[in-house]
């Protein structure tokens, strides 16, 4: 059974967010990425594999090296979700503000 991964799963982990940040600056091989972390190369490779499964990293073979390159278009899904959530919450807070203003005005009118 194959598990489908999404971009939210990729950014849920701080190590993967750090890897995305590194790769957004330049393509790196897994060894160069692993040097930046206090974990095994295999653990870093697993994080890179998850990022690849999520579509945030492409791996290209160059000679004997496999270079990882960031593919950040998938992050648009995250920013779209954040923007929609922001709109919904702003709308709810606006309605709450209006409700509280009505109650305040009503209470001031009764005094």
PDB file of C-alpha atoms in Angstrom:
ATOM      1  CA  UNK A   1       0.000   0.000   0.000  1.00  0.00           C
ATOM      2  CA  UNK A   2       1.458   3.317  -1.077  1.00  0.00           C
ATOM      3  CA  UNK A   3       0.970   6.267   1.211  1.00  0.00           C
ATOM      4  CA  UNK A   4       0.271   9.527  -0.536  1.00  0.00           C
ATOM      5  CA  UNK A   5       2.219  12.400   0.960  1.00  0.00           C
ATOM      6  CA  UNK A   6       1.328  16.052   0.706  1.00  0.00           C
ATOM      7  CA  UNK A   7       3.194  19.296   1.130  1.00  0.00           C
ATOM      8  CA  UNK A   8       1.794  19.832   4.627  1.00  0.00           C
ATOM      9  CA  UNK A   9       3.427  16.612   5.758  1.00  0.00           C
ATOM     10  CA  UNK A  10       6.717  17.845   4.324  1.00  0.00           C
ATOM     11  CA  UNK A  11       6.736  21.122   6.215  1.00  0.00           C
ATOM     12  CA  UNK A  12       5.505  19.573   9.472  1.00  0.00           C
ATOM     13  CA  UNK A  13       9.058  18.591  10.413  1.00  0.00           C
ATOM     14  CA  UNK A  14      11.712  21.223  11.296  1.00  0.00           C
ATOM     15  CA  UNK A  15      14.504  19.196   9.693  1.00  0.00           C
ATOM     16  CA  UNK A  16      12.625  19.088   6.410  1.00  0.00           C
ATOM     17  CA  UNK A  17      11.921  22.819   6.602  1.00  0.00           C
ATOM     18  CA  UNK A  18      15.644  23.377   7.148  1.00  0.00           C
ATOM     19  CA  UNK A  19      16.509  21.182   4.164  1.00  0.00           C
ATOM     20  CA  UNK A  20      14.029  23.100   1.989  1.00  0.00           C
ATOM     21  CA  UNK A  21      15.691  26.339   3.088  1.00  0.00           C
ATOM     22  CA  UNK A  22      19.131  25.012   2.213  1.00  0.00           C
ATOM     23  CA  UNK A  23      18.037  23.724  -1.181  1.00  0.00           C
ATOM     24  CA  UNK A  24      16.231  26.949  -2.021  1.00  0.00           C
ATOM     25  CA  UNK A  25      19.662  28.600  -2.128  1.00  0.00           C
ATOM     26  CA  UNK A  26      21.469  25.962  -4.190  1.00  0.00           C
ATOM     27  CA  UNK A  27      21.223  22.328  -5.274  1.00  0.00           C
ATOM     28  CA  UNK A  28      23.160  20.023  -2.924  1.00  0.00           C
ATOM     29  CA  UNK A  29      23.960  16.337  -2.764  1.00  0.00           C
ATOM     30  CA  UNK A  30      22.737  14.323   0.218  1.00  0.00           C
ATOM     31  CA  UNK A  31      26.214  14.219   1.774  1.00  0.00           C
ATOM     32  CA  UNK A  32      26.434  18.025   1.775  1.00  0.00           C
ATOM     33  CA  UNK A  33      22.967  18.214   3.329  1.00  0.00           C
ATOM     34  CA  UNK A  34      23.812  15.569   5.944  1.00  0.00           C
ATOM     35  CA  UNK A  35      26.903  17.508   7.044  1.00  0.00           C
ATOM     36  CA  UNK A  36      24.620  20.253   8.382  1.00  0.00           C
ATOM     37  CA  UNK A  37      22.691  17.956  10.726  1.00  0.00           C
ATOM     38  CA  UNK A  38      23.508  15.948  13.815  1.00  0.00           C
ATOM     39  CA  UNK A  39      21.941  12.773  12.470  1.00  0.00           C
ATOM     40  CA  UNK A  40      22.913   9.908  10.223  1.00  0.00           C
ATOM     41  CA  UNK A  41      23.084  10.254   6.461  1.00  0.00           C
ATOM     42  CA  UNK A  42      20.345   7.632   6.254  1.00  0.00           C
ATOM     43  CA  UNK A  43      18.054   9.765   8.396  1.00  0.00           C
ATOM     44  CA  UNK A  44      18.724  12.768   6.165  1.00  0.00           C
ATOM     45  CA  UNK A  45      18.100  10.607   3.091  1.00  0.00           C
ATOM     46  CA  UNK A  46      14.725   9.616   4.527  1.00  0.00           C
ATOM     47  CA  UNK A  47      13.809  13.288   4.987  1.00  0.00           C
ATOM     48  CA  UNK A  48      14.915  14.004   1.415  1.00  0.00           C
ATOM     49  CA  UNK A  49      12.835  11.051   0.198  1.00  0.00           C
ATOM     50  CA  UNK A  50       9.752  12.459   1.926  1.00  0.00           C
ATOM     51  CA  UNK A  51      10.416  15.861   0.364  1.00  0.00           C
ATOM     52  CA  UNK A  52      10.762  14.195  -3.020  1.00  0.00           C
ATOM     53  CA  UNK A  53       7.507  12.269  -2.493  1.00  0.00           C
ATOM     54  CA  UNK A  54       5.802  15.552  -1.648  1.00  0.00           C
ATOM     55  CA  UNK A  55       7.094  17.163  -4.828  1.00  0.00           C
ATOM     56  CA  UNK A  56       9.272  19.712  -3.047  1.00  0.00           C
ATOM     57  CA  UNK A  57      12.595  18.212  -4.125  1.00  0.00           C
ATOM     58  CA  UNK A  58      13.800  16.794  -7.422  1.00  0.00           C
ATOM     59  CA  UNK A  59      16.840  14.527  -7.468  1.00  0.00           C
ATOM     60  CA  UNK A  60      19.105  14.629 -10.496  1.00  0.00           C
ATOM     61  CA  UNK A  61      21.991  12.281 -11.184  1.00  0.00           C
ATOM     62  CA  UNK A  62      25.251  14.065 -12.084  1.00  0.00           C
ATOM     63  CA  UNK A  63      27.987  11.522 -12.607  1.00  0.00           C
ATOM     64  CA  UNK A  64      28.210   9.518  -9.400  1.00  0.00           C
ATOM     65  CA  UNK A  65      26.439  12.183  -7.336  1.00  0.00           C
ATOM     66  CA  UNK A  66      22.734  12.665  -6.792  1.00  0.00           C
ATOM     67  CA  UNK A  67      21.891  16.341  -6.413  1.00  0.00           C
ATOM     68  CA  UNK A  68      18.757  17.560  -4.709  1.00  0.00           C
ATOM     69  CA  UNK A  69      17.044  20.653  -6.046  1.00  0.00           C
ATOM     70  CA  UNK A  70      14.152  22.527  -4.453  1.00  0.00           C
ATOM     71  CA  UNK A  71      10.865  22.664  -6.345  1.00  0.00           C
ATOM     72  CA  UNK A  72       9.013  25.304  -4.401  1.00  0.00           C
ATOM     73  CA  UNK A  73       5.898  25.593  -6.562  1.00  0.00           C
ATOM     74  CA  UNK A  74       4.224  23.017  -4.312  1.00  0.00           C
ATOM     75  CA  UNK A  75       4.421  25.524  -1.447  1.00  0.00           C
ATOM     76  CA  UNK A  76       1.731  27.572  -3.228  1.00  0.00           C
ATOM     77  CA  UNK A  77      -0.717  24.998  -1.876  1.00  0.00           C
ATOM     78  CA  UNK A  78       0.298  26.037   1.646  1.00  0.00           C
ATOM     79  CA  UNK A  79       0.065  29.769   0.973  1.00  0.00           C
ATOM     80  CA  UNK A  80      -3.346  29.308  -0.683  1.00  0.00           C
ATOM     81  CA  UNK A  81      -4.590  27.404   2.357  1.00  0.00           C
ATOM     82  CA  UNK A  82      -3.230  30.076   4.714  1.00  0.00           C
ATOM     83  CA  UNK A  83      -4.872  32.845   2.688  1.00  0.00           C
ATOM     84  CA  UNK A  84      -8.251  31.070   2.709  1.00  0.00           C
ATOM     85  CA  UNK A  85      -7.982  30.453   6.458  1.00  0.00           C
ATOM     86  CA  UNK A  86      -7.015  34.086   7.028  1.00  0.00           C
ATOM     87  CA  UNK A  87     -10.092  35.256   5.104  1.00  0.00           C
ATOM     88  CA  UNK A  88     -12.391  32.970   7.090  1.00  0.00           C
ATOM     89  CA  UNK A  89     -10.969  34.051  10.450  1.00  0.00           C
ATOM     90  CA  UNK A  90     -11.004  37.736   9.520  1.00  0.00           C
ATOM     91  CA  UNK A  91     -14.648  37.409   8.542  1.00  0.00           C
ATOM     92  CA  UNK A  92     -15.474  35.710  11.832  1.00  0.00           C
ATOM     93  CA  UNK A  93     -13.627  38.351  13.862  1.00  0.00           C
ATOM     94  CA  UNK A  94     -15.372  41.128  11.935  1.00  0.00           C
ATOM     95  CA  UNK A  95     -18.763  39.587  12.772  1.00  0.00           C
ATOM     96  CA  UNK A  96     -17.714  39.223  16.424  1.00  0.00           C
ATOM     97  CA  UNK A  97     -16.598  42.883  16.508  1.00  0.00           C
ATOM     98  CA  UNK A  98     -19.921  43.973  15.068  1.00  0.00           C
ATOM     99  CA  UNK A  99     -21.825  41.836  17.566  1.00  0.00           C
ATOM    100  CA  UNK A 100     -19.847  43.255  20.493  1.00  0.00           C
ATOM    101  CA  UNK A 101     -20.411  46.815  19.217  1.00  0.00           C
ATOM    102  CA  UNK A 102     -24.155  46.129  19.028  1.00  0.00           C
ATOM    103  CA  UNK A 103     -24.205  44.802  22.596  1.00  0.00           C
ATOM    104  CA  UNK A 104     -22.159  47.747  23.828  1.00  0.00           C
ATOM    105  CA  UNK A 105     -24.448  50.222  22.052  1.00  0.00           C
ATOM    106  CA  UNK A 106     -27.513  48.435  23.413  1.00  0.00           C
ATOM    107  CA  UNK A 107     -26.134  48.499  26.979  1.00  0.00           C
ATOM    108  CA  UNK A 108     -25.196  52.187  26.680  1.00  0.00           C
ATOM    109  CA  UNK A 109     -28.717  52.945  25.425  1.00  0.00           C
ATOM    110  CA  UNK A 110     -30.321  51.212  28.407  1.00  0.00           C
ATOM    111  CA  UNK A 111     -28.385  53.247  30.979  1.00  0.00           C
TER     112      UNK A 111
END
